[in-house]
Amino acid sequence: DVMSKEEIMSQVKRSRLGEKNAAPVQKELEAEDLEQMSDSNQDIKNRLSETVRDNAKHLLDPERKVNGQPVPVQQP
């Protein structure tokens, strides 16, 4: 089952539009805010990992699955 480039691009656009509507507005951190924060490295790593996972969601095909696992939209 091969998807055309247009199908892939339309799915990515739909998922991005959905994410923009659902995502809460985040304010940019300023230098003073960063100095006041006393997060441990583990807290920072956890937040970074969560952000990376959220950003990678649009890379997965919303419909196709192999052995119950989601697969990337663009196959190598």
PDB file of N, CA and C in Angstrom:
ATOM      1  N   ASP A   1       0.850  -1.177   0.000  1.00  0.00           N
ATOM      2  CA  ASP A   1       0.000   0.000   0.000  1.00  0.00           C
ATOM      3  C   ASP A   1       0.892   1.235   0.000  1.00  0.00           C
ATOM      4  N   VAL A   2       1.000   1.897  -1.142  1.00  0.00           N
ATOM      5  CA  VAL A   2       1.880   3.050  -1.298  1.00  0.00           C
ATOM      6  C   VAL A   2       1.041   4.317  -1.321  1.00  0.00           C
ATOM      7  N   MET A   3       1.476   5.303  -0.546  1.00  0.00           N
ATOM      8  CA  MET A   3       0.753   6.575  -0.491  1.00  0.00           C
ATOM      9  C   MET A   3       1.430   7.574  -1.414  1.00  0.00           C
ATOM     10  N   SER A   4       0.630   8.407  -2.057  1.00  0.00           N
ATOM     11  CA  SER A   4       1.199   9.436  -2.916  1.00  0.00           C
ATOM     12  C   SER A   4       1.707  10.590  -2.058  1.00  0.00           C
ATOM     13  N   LYS A   5       2.529  11.416  -2.659  1.00  0.00           N
ATOM     14  CA  LYS A   5       3.085  12.556  -1.947  1.00  0.00           C
ATOM     15  C   LYS A   5       1.966  13.496  -1.485  1.00  0.00           C
ATOM     16  N   GLU A   6       0.942  13.656  -2.332  1.00  0.00           N
ATOM     17  CA  GLU A   6      -0.171  14.539  -1.983  1.00  0.00           C
ATOM     18  C   GLU A   6      -0.924  14.023  -0.752  1.00  0.00           C
ATOM     19  N   GLU A   7      -1.118  12.703  -0.668  1.00  0.00           N
ATOM     20  CA  GLU A   7      -1.809  12.132   0.489  1.00  0.00           C
ATOM     21  C   GLU A   7      -1.011  12.363   1.766  1.00  0.00           C
ATOM     22  N   ILE A   8       0.292  12.168   1.683  1.00  0.00           N
ATOM     23  CA  ILE A   8       1.159  12.369   2.850  1.00  0.00           C
ATOM     24  C   ILE A   8       1.107  13.822   3.300  1.00  0.00           C
ATOM     25  N   MET A   9       1.242  14.744   2.346  1.00  0.00           N
ATOM     26  CA  MET A   9       1.252  16.161   2.695  1.00  0.00           C
ATOM     27  C   MET A   9      -0.099  16.595   3.277  1.00  0.00           C
ATOM     28  N   SER A  10      -1.201  16.072   2.745  1.00  0.00           N
ATOM     29  CA  SER A  10      -2.512  16.456   3.274  1.00  0.00           C
ATOM     30  C   SER A  10      -2.684  15.954   4.707  1.00  0.00           C
ATOM     31  N   GLN A  11      -2.186  14.751   5.008  1.00  0.00           N
ATOM     32  CA  GLN A  11      -2.282  14.226   6.375  1.00  0.00           C
ATOM     33  C   GLN A  11      -1.441  15.053   7.339  1.00  0.00           C
ATOM     34  N   VAL A  12      -0.253  15.445   6.912  1.00  0.00           N
ATOM     35  CA  VAL A  12       0.617  16.248   7.773  1.00  0.00           C
ATOM     36  C   VAL A  12      -0.027  17.606   8.034  1.00  0.00           C
ATOM     37  N   LYS A  13      -0.600  18.219   6.983  1.00  0.00           N
ATOM     38  CA  LYS A  13      -1.250  19.519   7.161  1.00  0.00           C
ATOM     39  C   LYS A  13      -2.429  19.412   8.120  1.00  0.00           C
ATOM     40  N   ARG A  14      -3.242  18.355   7.967  1.00  0.00           N
ATOM     41  CA  ARG A  14      -4.394  18.176   8.853  1.00  0.00           C
ATOM     42  C   ARG A  14      -3.937  18.010  10.298  1.00  0.00           C
ATOM     43  N   SER A  15      -2.891  17.222  10.513  1.00  0.00           N
ATOM     44  CA  SER A  15      -2.433  16.992  11.886  1.00  0.00           C
ATOM     45  C   SER A  15      -1.844  18.268  12.483  1.00  0.00           C
ATOM     46  N   ARG A  16      -1.143  19.047  11.670  1.00  0.00           N
ATOM     47  CA  ARG A  16      -0.567  20.295  12.184  1.00  0.00           C
ATOM     48  C   ARG A  16      -1.653  21.297  12.528  1.00  0.00           C
ATOM     49  N   LEU A  17      -2.695  21.390  11.696  1.00  0.00           N
ATOM     50  CA  LEU A  17      -3.792  22.304  12.000  1.00  0.00           C
ATOM     51  C   LEU A  17      -4.479  21.900  13.293  1.00  0.00           C
ATOM     52  N   GLY A  18      -4.667  20.611  13.495  1.00  0.00           N
ATOM     53  CA  GLY A  18      -5.280  20.120  14.727  1.00  0.00           C
ATOM     54  C   GLY A  18      -4.427  20.433  15.937  1.00  0.00           C
ATOM     55  N   GLU A  19      -3.112  20.306  15.786  1.00  0.00           N
ATOM     56  CA  GLU A  19      -2.205  20.587  16.902  1.00  0.00           C
ATOM     57  C   GLU A  19      -2.222  22.071  17.247  1.00  0.00           C
ATOM     58  N   LYS A  20      -2.277  22.939  16.222  1.00  0.00           N
ATOM     59  CA  LYS A  20      -2.286  24.377  16.487  1.00  0.00           C
ATOM     60  C   LYS A  20      -3.541  24.774  17.245  1.00  0.00           C
ATOM     61  N   ASN A  21      -4.667  24.184  16.899  1.00  0.00           N
ATOM     62  CA  ASN A  21      -5.918  24.520  17.567  1.00  0.00           C
ATOM     63  C   ASN A  21      -5.960  23.968  18.986  1.00  0.00           C
ATOM     64  N   ALA A  22      -5.339  22.821  19.227  1.00  0.00           N
ATOM     65  CA  ALA A  22      -5.422  22.166  20.524  1.00  0.00           C
ATOM     66  C   ALA A  22      -4.300  22.587  21.477  1.00  0.00           C
ATOM     67  N   ALA A  23      -3.209  23.109  20.945  1.00  0.00           N
ATOM     68  CA  ALA A  23      -2.040  23.415  21.775  1.00  0.00           C
ATOM     69  C   ALA A  23      -2.277  24.682  22.595  1.00  0.00           C
ATOM     70  N   PRO A  24      -1.944  24.648  23.883  1.00  0.00           N
ATOM     71  CA  PRO A  24      -2.064  25.858  24.695  1.00  0.00           C
ATOM     72  C   PRO A  24      -0.959  26.847  24.331  1.00  0.00           C
ATOM     73  N   VAL A  25      -1.248  28.097  24.529  1.00  0.00           N
ATOM     74  CA  VAL A  25      -0.268  29.132  24.200  1.00  0.00           C
ATOM     75  C   VAL A  25       0.790  29.151  25.295  1.00  0.00           C
ATOM     76  N   GLN A  26       2.054  29.054  24.886  1.00  0.00           N
ATOM     77  CA  GLN A  26       3.150  29.070  25.846  1.00  0.00           C
ATOM     78  C   GLN A  26       3.925  30.368  25.676  1.00  0.00           C
ATOM     79  N   LYS A  27       4.254  31.005  26.798  1.00  0.00           N
ATOM     80  CA  LYS A  27       5.018  32.243  26.706  1.00  0.00           C
ATOM     81  C   LYS A  27       6.506  31.920  26.646  1.00  0.00           C
ATOM     82  N   GLU A  28       7.222  32.793  26.012  1.00  0.00           N
ATOM     83  CA  GLU A  28       8.667  32.627  25.910  1.00  0.00           C
ATOM     84  C   GLU A  28       9.308  32.969  27.260  1.00  0.00           C
ATOM     85  N   LEU A  29      10.292  32.199  27.626  1.00  0.00           N
ATOM     86  CA  LEU A  29      10.994  32.453  28.885  1.00  0.00           C
ATOM     87  C   LEU A  29      12.065  33.518  28.671  1.00  0.00           C
ATOM     88  N   GLU A  30      12.132  34.427  29.597  1.00  0.00           N
ATOM     89  CA  GLU A  30      13.160  35.449  29.531  1.00  0.00           C
ATOM     90  C   GLU A  30      14.317  35.051  30.438  1.00  0.00           C
ATOM     91  N   ALA A  31      15.448  35.740  30.290  1.00  0.00           N
ATOM     92  CA  ALA A  31      16.651  35.393  31.044  1.00  0.00           C
ATOM     93  C   ALA A  31      16.405  35.456  32.548  1.00  0.00           C
ATOM     94  N   GLU A  32      15.658  36.451  33.004  1.00  0.00           N
ATOM     95  CA  GLU A  32      15.387  36.577  34.441  1.00  0.00           C
ATOM     96  C   GLU A  32      14.581  35.385  34.950  1.00  0.00           C
ATOM     97  N   ASP A  33      13.619  34.943  34.149  1.00  0.00           N
ATOM     98  CA  ASP A  33      12.822  33.780  34.539  1.00  0.00           C
ATOM     99  C   ASP A  33      13.705  32.551  34.667  1.00  0.00           C
ATOM    100  N   LEU A  34      14.631  32.396  33.732  1.00  0.00           N
ATOM    101  CA  LEU A  34      15.514  31.236  33.759  1.00  0.00           C
ATOM    102  C   LEU A  34      16.418  31.256  34.984  1.00  0.00           C
ATOM    103  N   GLU A  35      16.875  32.447  35.379  1.00  0.00           N
ATOM    104  CA  GLU A  35      17.738  32.546  36.551  1.00  0.00           C
ATOM    105  C   GLU A  35      16.975  32.183  37.824  1.00  0.00           C
ATOM    106  N   GLN A  36      15.697  32.521  37.886  1.00  0.00           N
ATOM    107  CA  GLN A  36      14.905  32.251  39.082  1.00  0.00           C
ATOM    108  C   GLN A  36      14.527  30.780  39.199  1.00  0.00           C
ATOM    109  N   MET A  37      14.493  30.089  38.091  1.00  0.00           N
ATOM    110  CA  MET A  37      14.122  28.675  38.125  1.00  0.00           C
ATOM    111  C   MET A  37      15.279  27.862  38.699  1.00  0.00           C
ATOM    112  N   SER A  38      14.947  26.906  39.527  1.00  0.00           N
ATOM    113  CA  SER A  38      15.998  26.067  40.105  1.00  0.00           C
ATOM    114  C   SER A  38      15.684  24.606  39.825  1.00  0.00           C
ATOM    115  N   ASP A  39      15.355  24.305  38.572  1.00  0.00           N
ATOM    116  CA  ASP A  39      15.032  22.931  38.194  1.00  0.00           C
ATOM    117  C   ASP A  39      16.289  22.075  38.151  1.00  0.00           C
ATOM    118  N   SER A  40      16.124  20.837  38.522  1.00  0.00           N
ATOM    119  CA  SER A  40      17.243  19.909  38.426  1.00  0.00           C
ATOM    120  C   SER A  40      17.407  19.485  36.973  1.00  0.00           C
ATOM    121  N   ASN A  41      18.540  18.890  36.675  1.00  0.00           N
ATOM    122  CA  ASN A  41      18.775  18.408  35.317  1.00  0.00           C
ATOM    123  C   ASN A  41      17.725  17.387  34.910  1.00  0.00           C
ATOM    124  N   GLN A  42      17.278  16.559  35.848  1.00  0.00           N
ATOM    125  CA  GLN A  42      16.281  15.539  35.523  1.00  0.00           C
ATOM    126  C   GLN A  42      14.958  16.179  35.117  1.00  0.00           C
ATOM    127  N   ASP A  43      14.563  17.259  35.809  1.00  0.00           N
ATOM    128  CA  ASP A  43      13.329  17.965  35.440  1.00  0.00           C
ATOM    129  C   ASP A  43      13.433  18.529  34.031  1.00  0.00           C
ATOM    130  N   ILE A  44      14.576  19.108  33.721  1.00  0.00           N
ATOM    131  CA  ILE A  44      14.790  19.683  32.394  1.00  0.00           C
ATOM    132  C   ILE A  44      14.774  18.585  31.338  1.00  0.00           C
ATOM    133  N   LYS A  45      15.435  17.468  31.618  1.00  0.00           N
ATOM    134  CA  LYS A  45      15.447  16.348  30.667  1.00  0.00           C
ATOM    135  C   LYS A  45      14.043  15.804  30.442  1.00  0.00           C
ATOM    136  N   ASN A  46      13.253  15.704  31.507  1.00  0.00           N
ATOM    137  CA  ASN A  46      11.883  15.206  31.375  1.00  0.00           C
ATOM    138  C   ASN A  46      11.041  16.121  30.497  1.00  0.00           C
ATOM    139  N   ARG A  47      11.160  17.438  30.710  1.00  0.00           N
ATOM    140  CA  ARG A  47      10.397  18.382  29.884  1.00  0.00           C
ATOM    141  C   ARG A  47      10.846  18.321  28.431  1.00  0.00           C
ATOM    142  N   LEU A  48      12.148  18.219  28.207  1.00  0.00           N
ATOM    143  CA  LEU A  48      12.672  18.135  26.850  1.00  0.00           C
ATOM    144  C   LEU A  48      12.191  16.864  26.166  1.00  0.00           C
ATOM    145  N   SER A  49      12.223  15.746  26.872  1.00  0.00           N
ATOM    146  CA  SER A  49      11.755  14.477  26.304  1.00  0.00           C
ATOM    147  C   SER A  49      10.281  14.556  25.940  1.00  0.00           C
ATOM    148  N   GLU A  50       9.493  15.175  26.804  1.00  0.00           N
ATOM    149  CA  GLU A  50       8.059  15.311  26.532  1.00  0.00           C
ATOM    150  C   GLU A  50       7.821  16.160  25.281  1.00  0.00           C
ATOM    151  N   THR A  51       8.578  17.241  25.149  1.00  0.00           N
ATOM    152  CA  THR A  51       8.442  18.105  23.980  1.00  0.00           C
ATOM    153  C   THR A  51       8.831  17.374  22.707  1.00  0.00           C
ATOM    154  N   VAL A  52       9.913  16.610  22.755  1.00  0.00           N
ATOM    155  CA  VAL A  52      10.355  15.852  21.582  1.00  0.00           C
ATOM    156  C   VAL A  52       9.296  14.824  21.185  1.00  0.00           C
ATOM    157  N   ARG A  53       8.727  14.135  22.165  1.00  0.00           N
ATOM    158  CA  ARG A  53       7.663  13.156  21.859  1.00  0.00           C
ATOM    159  C   ARG A  53       6.449  13.836  21.236  1.00  0.00           C
ATOM    160  N   ASP A  54       6.060  14.986  21.777  1.00  0.00           N
ATOM    161  CA  ASP A  54       4.913  15.711  21.223  1.00  0.00           C
ATOM    162  C   ASP A  54       5.188  16.161  19.791  1.00  0.00           C
ATOM    163  N   ASN A  55       6.405  16.632  19.538  1.00  0.00           N
ATOM    164  CA  ASN A  55       6.748  17.092  18.192  1.00  0.00           C
ATOM    165  C   ASN A  55       6.845  15.944  17.205  1.00  0.00           C
ATOM    166  N   ALA A  56       7.151  14.738  17.677  1.00  0.00           N
ATOM    167  CA  ALA A  56       7.301  13.586  16.778  1.00  0.00           C
ATOM    168  C   ALA A  56       5.965  12.937  16.429  1.00  0.00           C
ATOM    169  N   LYS A  57       4.891  13.323  17.121  1.00  0.00           N
ATOM    170  CA  LYS A  57       3.596  12.687  16.867  1.00  0.00           C
ATOM    171  C   LYS A  57       3.140  12.865  15.426  1.00  0.00           C
ATOM    172  N   HIS A  58       3.444  14.015  14.819  1.00  0.00           N
ATOM    173  CA  HIS A  58       2.979  14.245  13.449  1.00  0.00           C
ATOM    174  C   HIS A  58       3.733  13.387  12.435  1.00  0.00           C
ATOM    175  N   LEU A  59       4.803  12.718  12.845  1.00  0.00           N
ATOM    176  CA  LEU A  59       5.551  11.852  11.933  1.00  0.00           C
ATOM    177  C   LEU A  59       4.912  10.477  11.792  1.00  0.00           C
ATOM    178  N   LEU A  60       3.964  10.136  12.679  1.00  0.00           N
ATOM    179  CA  LEU A  60       3.334   8.821  12.638  1.00  0.00           C
ATOM    180  C   LEU A  60       2.048   8.870  11.829  1.00  0.00           C
ATOM    181  N   ASP A  61       1.814   7.814  11.068  1.00  0.00           N
ATOM    182  CA  ASP A  61       0.587   7.699  10.279  1.00  0.00           C
ATOM    183  C   ASP A  61      -0.579   7.470  11.233  1.00  0.00           C
ATOM    184  N   PRO A  62      -1.647   8.276  11.135  1.00  0.00           N
ATOM    185  CA  PRO A  62      -2.757   8.137  12.083  1.00  0.00           C
ATOM    186  C   PRO A  62      -3.587   6.873  11.877  1.00  0.00           C
ATOM    187  N   GLU A  63      -3.508   6.249  10.708  1.00  0.00           N
ATOM    188  CA  GLU A  63      -4.377   5.108  10.410  1.00  0.00           C
ATOM    189  C   GLU A  63      -3.640   3.779  10.350  1.00  0.00           C
ATOM    190  N   ARG A  64      -2.458   3.750   9.735  1.00  0.00           N
ATOM    191  CA  ARG A  64      -1.770   2.475   9.525  1.00  0.00           C
ATOM    192  C   ARG A  64      -1.033   2.033  10.777  1.00  0.00           C
ATOM    193  N   LYS A  65      -1.065   0.723  11.021  1.00  0.00           N
ATOM    194  CA  LYS A  65      -0.337   0.133  12.148  1.00  0.00           C
ATOM    195  C   LYS A  65       0.241  -1.205  11.701  1.00  0.00           C
ATOM    196  N   VAL A  66       1.391  -1.569  12.263  1.00  0.00           N
ATOM    197  CA  VAL A  66       2.017  -2.862  12.017  1.00  0.00           C
ATOM    198  C   VAL A  66       2.195  -3.525  13.373  1.00  0.00           C
ATOM    199  N   ASN A  67       1.617  -4.696  13.533  1.00  0.00           N
ATOM    200  CA  ASN A  67       1.646  -5.413  14.812  1.00  0.00           C
ATOM    201  C   ASN A  67       1.138  -4.537  15.955  1.00  0.00           C
ATOM    202  N   GLY A  68       0.141  -3.716  15.662  1.00  0.00           N
ATOM    203  CA  GLY A  68      -0.453  -2.865  16.683  1.00  0.00           C
ATOM    204  C   GLY A  68       0.331  -1.608  16.999  1.00  0.00           C
ATOM    205  N   GLN A  69       1.480  -1.411  16.354  1.00  0.00           N
ATOM    206  CA  GLN A  69       2.311  -0.241  16.602  1.00  0.00           C
ATOM    207  C   GLN A  69       2.146   0.760  15.459  1.00  0.00           C
ATOM    208  N   PRO A  70       2.105   2.067  15.762  1.00  0.00           N
ATOM    209  CA  PRO A  70       2.008   3.060  14.695  1.00  0.00           C
ATOM    210  C   PRO A  70       3.280   3.063  13.853  1.00  0.00           C
ATOM    211  N   VAL A  71       3.127   3.395  12.581  1.00  0.00           N
ATOM    212  CA  VAL A  71       4.269   3.420  11.670  1.00  0.00           C
ATOM    213  C   VAL A  71       4.458   4.839  11.146  1.00  0.00           C
ATOM    214  N   PRO A  72       5.687   5.195  10.735  1.00  0.00           N
ATOM    215  CA  PRO A  72       5.930   6.526  10.178  1.00  0.00           C
ATOM    216  C   PRO A  72       5.148   6.733   8.887  1.00  0.00           C
ATOM    217  N   VAL A  73       4.782   7.992   8.630  1.00  0.00           N
ATOM    218  CA  VAL A  73       4.066   8.325   7.404  1.00  0.00           C
ATOM    219  C   VAL A  73       4.954   8.053   6.205  1.00  0.00           C
ATOM    220  N   GLN A  74       6.193   8.502   6.283  1.00  0.00           N
ATOM    221  CA  GLN A  74       7.122   8.337   5.164  1.00  0.00           C
ATOM    222  C   GLN A  74       8.020   7.138   5.448  1.00  0.00           C
ATOM    223  N   GLN A  75       7.895   6.129   4.620  1.00  0.00           N
ATOM    224  CA  GLN A  75       8.684   4.914   4.802  1.00  0.00           C
ATOM    225  C   GLN A  75      10.057   5.082   4.155  1.00  0.00           C
ATOM    226  N   PRO A  76      11.103   4.503   4.745  1.00  0.00           N
ATOM    227  CA  PRO A  76      12.438   4.614   4.147  1.00  0.00           C
ATOM    228  C   PRO A  76      12.545   3.804   2.874  1.00  0.00           C
TER     229      PRO A  76
END
